[in-house]
XYZ file of C-alpha atoms in Angstrom:
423
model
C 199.038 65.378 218.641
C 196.472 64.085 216.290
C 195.372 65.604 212.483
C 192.505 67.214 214.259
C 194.599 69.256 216.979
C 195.982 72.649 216.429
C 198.492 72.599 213.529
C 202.304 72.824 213.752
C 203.969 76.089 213.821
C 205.733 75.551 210.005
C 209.218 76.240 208.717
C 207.836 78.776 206.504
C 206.352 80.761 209.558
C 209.864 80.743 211.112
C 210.707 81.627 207.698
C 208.710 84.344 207.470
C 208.684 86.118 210.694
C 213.050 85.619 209.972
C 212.557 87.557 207.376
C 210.565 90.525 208.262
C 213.065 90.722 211.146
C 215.841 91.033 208.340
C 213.460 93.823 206.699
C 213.183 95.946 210.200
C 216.725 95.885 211.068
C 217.735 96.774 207.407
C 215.362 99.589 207.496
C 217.011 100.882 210.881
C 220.363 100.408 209.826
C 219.639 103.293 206.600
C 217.117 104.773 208.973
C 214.089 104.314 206.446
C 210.748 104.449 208.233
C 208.381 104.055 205.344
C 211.049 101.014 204.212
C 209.797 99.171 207.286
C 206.605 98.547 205.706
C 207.031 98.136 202.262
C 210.199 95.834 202.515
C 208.058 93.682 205.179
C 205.353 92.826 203.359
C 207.564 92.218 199.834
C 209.723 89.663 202.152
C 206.075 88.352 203.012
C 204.555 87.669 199.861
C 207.724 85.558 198.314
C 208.030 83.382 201.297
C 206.691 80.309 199.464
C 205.999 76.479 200.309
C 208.128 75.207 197.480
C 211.715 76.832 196.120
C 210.412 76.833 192.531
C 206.974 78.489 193.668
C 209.306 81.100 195.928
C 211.216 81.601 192.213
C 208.239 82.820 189.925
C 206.646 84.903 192.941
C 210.254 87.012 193.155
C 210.461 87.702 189.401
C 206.594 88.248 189.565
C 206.874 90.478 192.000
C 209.930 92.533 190.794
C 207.611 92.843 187.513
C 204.857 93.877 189.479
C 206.990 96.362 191.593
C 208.298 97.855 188.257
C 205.054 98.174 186.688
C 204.078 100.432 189.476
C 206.681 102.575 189.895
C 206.629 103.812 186.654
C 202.605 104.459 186.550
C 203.331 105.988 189.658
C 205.976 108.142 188.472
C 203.715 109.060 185.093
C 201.037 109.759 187.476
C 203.288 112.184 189.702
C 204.584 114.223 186.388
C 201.361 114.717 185.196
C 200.243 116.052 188.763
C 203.165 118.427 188.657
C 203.178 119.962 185.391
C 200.229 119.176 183.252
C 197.140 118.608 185.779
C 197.519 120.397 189.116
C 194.173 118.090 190.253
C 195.502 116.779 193.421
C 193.021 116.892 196.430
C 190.122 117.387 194.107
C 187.482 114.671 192.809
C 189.272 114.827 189.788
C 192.696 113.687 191.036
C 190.868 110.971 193.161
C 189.290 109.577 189.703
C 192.809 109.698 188.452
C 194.600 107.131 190.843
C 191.391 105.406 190.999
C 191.492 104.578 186.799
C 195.709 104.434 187.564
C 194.850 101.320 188.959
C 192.888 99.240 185.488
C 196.425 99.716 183.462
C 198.682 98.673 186.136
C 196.911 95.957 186.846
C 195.847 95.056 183.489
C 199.642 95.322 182.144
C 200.337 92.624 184.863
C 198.103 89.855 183.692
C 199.259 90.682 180.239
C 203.375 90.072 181.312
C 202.171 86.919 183.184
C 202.494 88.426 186.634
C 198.903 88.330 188.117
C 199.831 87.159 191.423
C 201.594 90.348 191.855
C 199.374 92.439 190.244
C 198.267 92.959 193.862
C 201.267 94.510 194.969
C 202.173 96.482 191.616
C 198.746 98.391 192.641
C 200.327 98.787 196.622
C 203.158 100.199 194.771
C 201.063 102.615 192.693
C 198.645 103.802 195.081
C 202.177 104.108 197.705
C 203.440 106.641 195.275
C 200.165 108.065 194.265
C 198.271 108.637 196.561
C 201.196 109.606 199.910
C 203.825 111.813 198.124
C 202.282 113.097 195.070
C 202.621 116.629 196.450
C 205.910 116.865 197.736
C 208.695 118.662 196.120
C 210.357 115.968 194.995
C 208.157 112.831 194.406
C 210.255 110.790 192.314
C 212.769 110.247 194.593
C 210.122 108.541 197.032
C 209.011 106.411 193.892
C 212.755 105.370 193.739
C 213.028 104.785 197.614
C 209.664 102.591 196.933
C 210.942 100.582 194.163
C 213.989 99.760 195.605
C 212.525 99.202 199.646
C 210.199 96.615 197.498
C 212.984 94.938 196.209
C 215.158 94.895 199.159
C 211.830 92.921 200.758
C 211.925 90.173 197.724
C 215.575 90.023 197.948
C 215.432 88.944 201.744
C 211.936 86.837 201.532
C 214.083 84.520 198.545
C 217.437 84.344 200.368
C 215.849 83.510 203.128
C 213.250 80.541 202.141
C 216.542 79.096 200.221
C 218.342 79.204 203.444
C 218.981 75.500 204.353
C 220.838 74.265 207.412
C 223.240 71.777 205.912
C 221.992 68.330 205.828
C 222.931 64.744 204.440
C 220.277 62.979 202.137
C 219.730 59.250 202.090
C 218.956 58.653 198.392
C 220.427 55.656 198.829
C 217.427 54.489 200.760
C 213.683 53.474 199.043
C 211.403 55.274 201.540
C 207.895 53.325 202.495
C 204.896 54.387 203.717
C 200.617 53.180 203.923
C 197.909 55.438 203.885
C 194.998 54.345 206.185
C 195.975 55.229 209.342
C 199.863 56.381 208.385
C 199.582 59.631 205.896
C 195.912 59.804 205.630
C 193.653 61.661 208.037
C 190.150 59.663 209.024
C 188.944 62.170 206.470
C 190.266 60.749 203.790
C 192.908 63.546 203.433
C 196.341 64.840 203.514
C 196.991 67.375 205.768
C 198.233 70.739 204.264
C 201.467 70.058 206.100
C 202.147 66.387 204.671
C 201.200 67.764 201.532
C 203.681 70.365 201.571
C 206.304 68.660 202.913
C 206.317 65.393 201.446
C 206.520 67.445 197.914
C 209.305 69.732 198.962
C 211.252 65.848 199.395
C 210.008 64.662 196.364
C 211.157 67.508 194.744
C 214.800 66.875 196.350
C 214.962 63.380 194.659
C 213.879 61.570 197.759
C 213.182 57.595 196.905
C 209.833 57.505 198.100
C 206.216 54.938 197.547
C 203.630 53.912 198.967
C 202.368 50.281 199.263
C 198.763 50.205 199.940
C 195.660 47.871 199.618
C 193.393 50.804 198.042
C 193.499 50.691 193.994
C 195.067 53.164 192.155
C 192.139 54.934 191.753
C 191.609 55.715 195.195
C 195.376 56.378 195.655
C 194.686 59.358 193.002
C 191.563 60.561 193.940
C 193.458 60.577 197.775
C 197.112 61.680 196.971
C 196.526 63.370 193.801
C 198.194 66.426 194.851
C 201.482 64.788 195.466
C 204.336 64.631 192.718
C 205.377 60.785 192.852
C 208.340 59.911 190.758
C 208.082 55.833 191.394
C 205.774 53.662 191.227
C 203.369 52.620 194.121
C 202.186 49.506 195.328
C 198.400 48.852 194.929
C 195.746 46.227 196.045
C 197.977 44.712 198.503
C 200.461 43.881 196.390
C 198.189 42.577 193.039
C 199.636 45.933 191.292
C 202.535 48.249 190.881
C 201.191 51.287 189.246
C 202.876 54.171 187.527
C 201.350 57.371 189.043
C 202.375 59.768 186.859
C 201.885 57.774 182.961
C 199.205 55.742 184.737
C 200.091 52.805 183.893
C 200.310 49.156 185.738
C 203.917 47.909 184.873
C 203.806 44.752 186.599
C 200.104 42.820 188.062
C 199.752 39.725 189.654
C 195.783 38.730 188.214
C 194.232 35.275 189.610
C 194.117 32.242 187.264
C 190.537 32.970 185.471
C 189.126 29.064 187.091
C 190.451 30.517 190.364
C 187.875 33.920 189.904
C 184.813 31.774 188.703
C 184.956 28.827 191.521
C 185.110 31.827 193.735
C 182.516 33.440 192.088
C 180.329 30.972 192.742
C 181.360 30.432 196.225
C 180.297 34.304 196.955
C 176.749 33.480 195.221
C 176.011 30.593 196.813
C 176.636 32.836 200.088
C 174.198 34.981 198.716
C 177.109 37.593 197.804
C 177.461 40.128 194.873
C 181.062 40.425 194.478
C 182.811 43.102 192.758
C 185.532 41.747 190.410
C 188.067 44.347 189.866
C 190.399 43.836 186.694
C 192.788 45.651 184.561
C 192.409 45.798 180.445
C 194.524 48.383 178.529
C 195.633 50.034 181.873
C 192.364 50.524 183.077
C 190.571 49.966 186.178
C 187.471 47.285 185.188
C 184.844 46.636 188.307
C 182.216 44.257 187.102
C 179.606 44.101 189.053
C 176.146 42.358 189.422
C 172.464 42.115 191.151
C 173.510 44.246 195.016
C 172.357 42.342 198.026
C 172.871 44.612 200.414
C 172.621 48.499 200.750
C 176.291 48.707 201.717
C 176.977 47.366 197.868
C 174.870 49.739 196.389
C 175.990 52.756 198.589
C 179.710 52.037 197.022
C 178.463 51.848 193.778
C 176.937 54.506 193.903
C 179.982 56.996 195.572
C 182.467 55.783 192.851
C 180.551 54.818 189.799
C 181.433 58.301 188.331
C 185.162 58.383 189.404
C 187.375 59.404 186.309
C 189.227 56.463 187.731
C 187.223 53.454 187.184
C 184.920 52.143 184.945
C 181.751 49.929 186.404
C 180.647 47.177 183.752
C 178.005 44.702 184.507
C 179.104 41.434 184.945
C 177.370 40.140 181.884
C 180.124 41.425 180.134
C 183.226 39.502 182.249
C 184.802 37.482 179.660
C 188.040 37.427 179.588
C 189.566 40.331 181.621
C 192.173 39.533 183.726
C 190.987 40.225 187.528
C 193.125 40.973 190.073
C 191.086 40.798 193.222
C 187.116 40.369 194.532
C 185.911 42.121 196.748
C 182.545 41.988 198.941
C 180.812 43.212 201.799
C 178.177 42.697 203.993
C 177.680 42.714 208.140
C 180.560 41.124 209.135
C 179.244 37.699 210.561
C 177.848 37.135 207.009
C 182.001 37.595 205.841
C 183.155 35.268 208.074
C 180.810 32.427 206.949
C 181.849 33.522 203.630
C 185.802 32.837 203.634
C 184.798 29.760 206.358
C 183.172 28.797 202.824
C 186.004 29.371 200.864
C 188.067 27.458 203.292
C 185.996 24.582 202.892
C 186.125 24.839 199.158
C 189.771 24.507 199.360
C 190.198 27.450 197.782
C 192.686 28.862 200.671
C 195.026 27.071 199.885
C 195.128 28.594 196.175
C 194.211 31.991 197.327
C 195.203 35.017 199.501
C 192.240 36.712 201.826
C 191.716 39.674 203.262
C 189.343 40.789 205.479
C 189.002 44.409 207.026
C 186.394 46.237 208.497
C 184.978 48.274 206.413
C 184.805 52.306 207.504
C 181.477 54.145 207.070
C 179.381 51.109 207.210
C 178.985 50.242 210.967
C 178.994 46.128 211.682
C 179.941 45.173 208.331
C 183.385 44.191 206.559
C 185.282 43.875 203.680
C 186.739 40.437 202.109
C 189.157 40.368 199.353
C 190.856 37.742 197.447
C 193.567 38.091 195.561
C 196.550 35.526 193.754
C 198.269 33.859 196.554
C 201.645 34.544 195.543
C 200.484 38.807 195.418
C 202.177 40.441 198.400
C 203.210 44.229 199.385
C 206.951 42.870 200.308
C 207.375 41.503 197.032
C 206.449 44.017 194.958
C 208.666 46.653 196.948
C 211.742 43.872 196.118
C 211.338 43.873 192.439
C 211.497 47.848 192.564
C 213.892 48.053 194.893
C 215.865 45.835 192.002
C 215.085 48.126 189.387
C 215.961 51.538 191.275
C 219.539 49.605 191.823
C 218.244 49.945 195.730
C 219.604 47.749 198.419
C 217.855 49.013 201.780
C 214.176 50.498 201.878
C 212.295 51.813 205.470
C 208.835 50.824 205.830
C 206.708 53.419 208.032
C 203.901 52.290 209.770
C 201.708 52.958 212.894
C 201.295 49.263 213.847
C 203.757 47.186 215.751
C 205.318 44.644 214.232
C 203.659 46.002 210.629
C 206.701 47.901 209.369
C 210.530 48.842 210.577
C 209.860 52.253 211.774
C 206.444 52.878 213.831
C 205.021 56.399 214.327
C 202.395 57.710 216.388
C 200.031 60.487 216.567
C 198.872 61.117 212.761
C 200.039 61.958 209.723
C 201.799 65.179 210.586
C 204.377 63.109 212.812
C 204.520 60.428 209.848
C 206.020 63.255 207.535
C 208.237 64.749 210.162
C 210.027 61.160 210.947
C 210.294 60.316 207.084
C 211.907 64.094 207.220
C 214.302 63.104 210.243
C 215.103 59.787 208.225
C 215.492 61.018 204.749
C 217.627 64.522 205.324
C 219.122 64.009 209.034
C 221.194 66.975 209.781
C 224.903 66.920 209.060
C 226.213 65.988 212.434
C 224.118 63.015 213.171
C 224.619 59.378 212.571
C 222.248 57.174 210.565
């Protein structure tokens, strides 16, 4: 299954459809017909993607629940022995301006997300039983079927068949073509999931070519604790202070020989550097509309900051980068070859997505690489064994197929394998 076919049925469906199950049997074991519905869609509403989130929208909830109950109750007094409205266009306007102070007083106690269902509650007792004998015992039955519904939706989503976790483990992964969708994306389910591990203390990184801009802008929505490995291994960058804590920048006679090289090729090449933990691209005169279609999409990225190259003085670069159709790359590192510069120098050259023919060539200090970058963390997490995942043979020690979705549910298998299964 790729990111584009029909998504997965989730935990938190199972979840949810377990506990509205819970609800109806409850409801036929005290023989409560109206706690059928109520109860269901309480359960409903608390069944959340993460445990915290599933926390806040109980004791939201129970606010909201409480909130309106007792409008619903002032509302059902009033009816019986001060107004005597009910049925009329009066008593309509009355439930209908009920609803501003029971919703109002949940915004003002911090419960707006159940301000939704403090008004179900209201309107429940208002509007179906506010001319029976004995209303306020159905506002008690509906306060209490309400919380019977978020007392099952929380015990349920923190139901968790016992598993082991490997903390012990540093946890790998790319992004083009392993968590990332050809969109650019996550998919709502990675997303999810991947947090609900980082949340549980999994050891967890990326190691990526793409700069730590583009790994924000990308996987902003994730909560990394460690750091992540950036440009191919030029970088390890802190996600969360964003910071660099350890770079790898080419000798500054290495990046102007090169330079050179790329304008004698009739290049523009974009020197990307770091100064005071920020993301420098100097750039120059574009040759080609590829250039000036990338300047263009990320010049006004929070992330980066384009300089002309007029000002490169003494900024310490940690790759260049240029493009162009991709017969015009080759004869560019065939150039740098010739140079010598090779030998001094590691090159990369991809194609380059969104501009058809064309491709990318990087160069970065020789010595920069992915592998070591993951050691030197692995030595200061106190980590002795770390699983790369990867959909290329040969490219990492666990290969996965079929999209991101199956990338998240293998790190899943691998990080928090259940009980009675071996590593």
């Amino acid at each position: 299954m790729t990111d584009h076919a029909v998504p997965p049925i989730g935990m938190r469906m199972v979840k949810t459809a377990v506990a509205v199950l819970i609800c109806l049997l409850l409801s036929a074991l005290v023989d409560r017909e109206d706690m059928r519905v109520y109860s269901t869609i309480a359960a409903l509403l608390c069944i959340q993607p993460y445990a915290q989130d599933t926390k806040v929208a109980a004791i939201q909830r129970a606010v909201g629940t409480a909130i309106g109950s007792v409008f619903g109750v002032a509302v059902l007094l009033m009816e019986m022995y001060v107004l005597h409205i009910w049925g009329t266009l009066t008593g309509y306007v009355v439930a209908a301006v009920g609803i501003v102070p029971v919703l109002w007083i949940s915004v003002v106690l911090h419960s707006a997300n159940a301000a939704a269902l403090s008004g179900i509650v209201f309107l429940s007792i208002t509007v179906t039983h506010v001319t029976d004998a004995t209303p306020w015992i159905f506002a008690w039955y509906r306060m209490w079927e309400t919380l019977a519904g978020i007392a099952v939706g929380v015990a349920v989503n923190a139901f968790q068949i016992p598993r082991r976790k490997r903390r012990d483990v540093l946890f790998v992964s790319g992004l083009d073509g392993v968590l990332l969708t050809e969109e650019d994306t996550l998919t709502p389910y990675s997303r999810v999931q991947l947090n609900r591990m980082l949340d549980d203390g999994i050891q967890f990184t990326l190691a990526t070519a793409r700069t730590p801009a583009s790994v924000l802008e990308t996987t902003g929505a994730l909560r990394f604790r460690l750091p992540v490995v950036v440009m191919d291994g030029a970088a390890l960058y802190d996600m969360a202070r964003k910071r660099y804590l350890c770079t790898r920048p080419l000798p500054r006679e290495t990046v102007l020989r090169c330079e050179e090289i790329f304008q004698a090729q009739g290049f523009q090449c974009f020197l990307n550097g770091v100064l005071d933990d920020n993301l420098i691209i100097y750039y120059g005169e574009f040759q080609n509309h590829a250039e000036e279609e990338i300047f263009e999409k990320l010049r006004t990225s929070p992330y980066r900051c384009y300089v002309s190259r007029r000002y490169f003085k003494d900024c310490p670069i940690l790759y260049l980068m240029g493009i162009d159709r991709t017969e015009r790359v080759e004869a560019l590192r065939d150039a740098l070859e010739a140079a010598g510069l090779l030998e001094r120098v590691k090159v990369r050259m991809d194609s380059a997505a969104g501009f058809p023919g064309c491709s990318y060539l990087k160069v970065y200090e020789r010595s920069a690489s992915r592998e070591e970058m993951l050691e030197r963390l692995k030595g200061e997490l106190g980590l002795r064994r770390s699983v790369l995942l990867t959909s290329q043979e040969g490219h990492g020690d666990v290969v996965v197929k079929g999209g991101a979705n199956q990338v998240v549910k293998r790190l899943e298998q691998l990080y928090e394998p259940y009980f009675w299964k071996r590593n």
